């Protein structure tokens, strides 16, 4: 008798549950169907990664706001063969008067990778709401781009920001950027909310994938500012960069004593030379105007742009007392 009631109760419960599932189904709200497969990174010979022609031609050109109010621009680019010129020549569309500014050049090493010559040049005191042309790579191959400064800061200054994050360099990344570019509501500045190239997904954080990524975004980032913040994929903190690959290999292959000793030597050398400076590739490649907002770190700062006051905080920013 008891088991009969238990059985009935169970059936009622099951029917009720199925009803609930049916009732809760939201149905189909969009024709978009997410692909089950993860999109793969675009191959190195993709057209979006193409190196511009000409000896030492500037590549990976991108701009960001260069001051607190929007009258400055930081222009960054990389020359692959030699430092070349640090100068940017610029002029307003409605003026024949050309200005020039000098920037800095730097390189960095990451494990077995050495960067090209990374240039950062700030131009300032620009007119609001004006189209400017600029030229980089003076001396050898020059390349010309343009951007439009924002309107003067104020509560009623209309402006459109795009929001992009986790971009990477897969086939879907390319679609994402194309969607942004082809949107009828034209974005004028990108707020980039972290996770740029995903180069750290590669063995030894293959920094050539930073180069491909920066060439990929140039088509947009050379013409409108991308306001940067860092995500976890910008950390690139890896004190044991070789260790993780060598030790499992030596154990799996049951290699002889000499090989074990050489692995140990590599390990010691690596521990001494591991990548212990967080955000090294990111902060070398992407300068931001953190000093203009009296910040002490490029990982947190603020800018005003048209009617927006943007506060940029990386989730890796310090949050202790007095930070
Ligand atoms: Fe992410």
XYZ file of N, CA and C in Angstrom, residues 62-65 162-168 189-198 210 213 217 225-236 279 281-290 295 297-303 310-318:
192
model
N 48.575 52.233 -33.870
C 47.333 52.405 -33.115
C 47.401 53.681 -32.295
N 46.236 54.224 -31.988
C 46.208 55.479 -31.230
C 45.321 55.334 -29.991
N 45.612 56.172 -29.013
C 44.759 56.239 -27.828
C 44.749 57.685 -27.346
N 43.846 57.999 -26.426
C 43.816 59.372 -25.919
C 45.131 59.676 -25.208
N 32.284 52.437 -28.716
C 32.112 51.003 -28.923
C 32.733 50.286 -27.740
N 32.248 49.116 -27.471
C 32.763 48.343 -26.340
C 33.223 46.986 -26.865
N 34.509 46.705 -26.747
C 35.032 45.414 -27.209
C 35.908 44.829 -26.104
N 35.831 43.531 -25.929
C 36.717 42.848 -24.984
C 36.958 41.435 -25.460
N 37.947 40.763 -24.893
C 38.238 39.357 -25.217
C 38.366 39.142 -26.717
N 39.022 40.049 -27.412
C 38.954 39.995 -28.876
C 39.739 38.808 -29.450
N 40.992 38.675 -29.099
C 41.797 37.584 -29.657
C 42.015 37.749 -31.145
N 35.071 55.821 -30.678
C 36.190 55.415 -29.818
C 35.851 54.053 -29.231
N 36.849 53.202 -29.124
C 36.618 51.870 -28.537
C 37.059 51.876 -27.075
N 36.171 51.433 -26.207
C 36.576 51.145 -24.831
C 36.910 49.653 -24.815
N 38.173 49.344 -24.672
C 38.585 47.940 -24.738
C 38.720 47.395 -23.317
N 37.894 46.409 -22.986
C 37.780 45.997 -21.588
C 38.656 44.789 -21.216
N 39.783 44.635 -21.912
C 40.767 43.636 -21.498
C 40.747 42.363 -22.303
N 41.861 41.636 -22.242
C 42.116 40.418 -23.010
C 42.231 40.748 -24.493
N 43.456 41.081 -24.878
C 43.699 41.608 -26.225
C 44.064 40.487 -27.200
N 45.289 40.027 -27.154
C 45.786 39.151 -28.241
C 45.656 37.656 -27.950
N 45.604 37.279 -26.684
C 45.648 35.871 -26.268
C 46.947 35.189 -26.706
N 51.436 38.776 -30.520
C 51.129 40.176 -30.191
C 51.272 41.026 -31.460
N 48.373 40.367 -33.819
C 47.139 40.987 -33.307
C 47.125 42.494 -33.577
N 44.335 44.717 -35.788
C 43.431 45.793 -35.332
C 43.781 47.146 -35.945
N 40.711 56.201 -31.315
C 41.406 55.748 -30.109
C 40.775 54.479 -29.554
N 41.616 53.594 -29.113
C 41.163 52.450 -28.325
C 41.653 52.736 -26.908
N 40.725 52.769 -25.980
C 41.065 53.067 -24.583
C 41.295 51.730 -23.884
N 42.525 51.566 -23.413
C 42.956 50.228 -22.986
C 42.792 49.962 -21.505
N 42.352 48.758 -21.202
C 42.545 48.225 -19.859
C 42.995 46.772 -19.997
N 43.715 46.299 -18.987
C 44.311 44.965 -19.071
C 43.401 43.908 -18.459
N 43.465 42.710 -19.001
C 42.761 41.558 -18.428
C 43.764 40.503 -18.001
N 43.267 39.334 -17.649
C 44.195 38.294 -17.185
C 45.152 37.840 -18.292
N 44.727 37.941 -19.543
C 45.616 37.499 -20.636
C 46.755 38.484 -20.914
N 46.758 39.610 -20.206
C 47.882 40.543 -20.350
C 48.930 40.343 -19.251
N 48.639 39.486 -18.288
C 49.562 39.306 -17.155
C 50.952 38.842 -17.611
N 50.999 37.773 -18.405
C 52.269 37.231 -18.904
C 53.299 37.046 -17.799
N 52.598 42.008 -16.869
C 52.132 42.978 -17.880
C 53.260 43.540 -18.749
N 54.692 42.656 -21.863
C 54.365 42.965 -23.268
C 53.283 44.044 -23.379
N 52.244 43.942 -22.536
C 51.121 44.888 -22.613
C 51.581 46.325 -22.352
N 52.319 46.533 -21.257
C 52.702 47.908 -20.911
C 53.796 48.454 -21.839
N 54.534 47.547 -22.505
C 55.534 48.023 -23.466
C 54.861 48.476 -24.757
N 53.799 47.785 -25.122
C 53.166 48.038 -26.426
C 52.058 49.073 -26.375
N 51.414 49.210 -25.234
C 50.241 50.095 -25.168
C 50.455 51.144 -24.084
N 50.858 52.324 -24.507
C 51.009 53.437 -23.574
C 49.634 54.048 -23.340
N 49.377 54.473 -22.106
C 48.107 55.129 -21.779
C 48.408 56.405 -20.990
N 47.483 57.376 -20.985
C 47.786 58.679 -20.367
C 47.529 58.683 -18.859
N 48.107 57.724 -18.141
C 47.737 57.603 -16.722
C 48.215 58.776 -15.877
N 47.445 59.351 -11.891
C 47.549 57.962 -11.463
C 49.023 57.589 -11.385
N 49.949 54.393 -12.001
C 50.121 53.139 -12.749
C 49.292 53.143 -14.022
N 49.833 52.584 -15.115
C 49.027 52.487 -16.342
C 47.852 51.525 -16.207
N 47.791 50.779 -15.111
C 46.677 49.836 -14.936
C 45.415 50.508 -14.409
N 45.528 51.746 -13.938
C 44.316 52.475 -13.556
C 44.488 53.969 -13.829
N 43.495 54.574 -14.424
C 43.548 55.983 -14.781
C 42.159 56.413 -15.222
N 42.016 57.673 -15.553
C 40.714 58.129 -16.038
C 40.908 59.128 -17.169
N 39.893 59.246 -18.003
C 39.894 60.260 -19.064
C 38.503 60.890 -19.155
N 35.417 58.568 -18.106
C 35.697 57.127 -18.126
C 36.744 56.794 -17.074
N 36.415 55.863 -16.200
C 37.383 55.407 -15.190
C 37.827 53.998 -15.579
N 39.117 53.840 -15.772
C 39.661 52.568 -16.246
C 40.332 51.870 -15.070
N 39.849 50.672 -14.743
C 40.414 49.917 -13.632
C 40.651 48.489 -14.078
N 41.877 48.058 -14.049
C 42.140 46.643 -14.331
C 41.778 45.858 -13.079
N 41.255 44.659 -13.280
C 40.894 43.852 -12.105
C 42.132 43.388 -11.354
N 43.302 43.655 -11.911
C 44.547 43.314 -11.215
C 45.148 44.524 -10.523
N 44.389 45.620 -10.489
C 44.887 46.797 -9.806
C 44.982 46.512 -8.314
N 45.925 47.186 -7.677
C 46.043 47.033 -6.225
C 44.797 47.581 -5.562
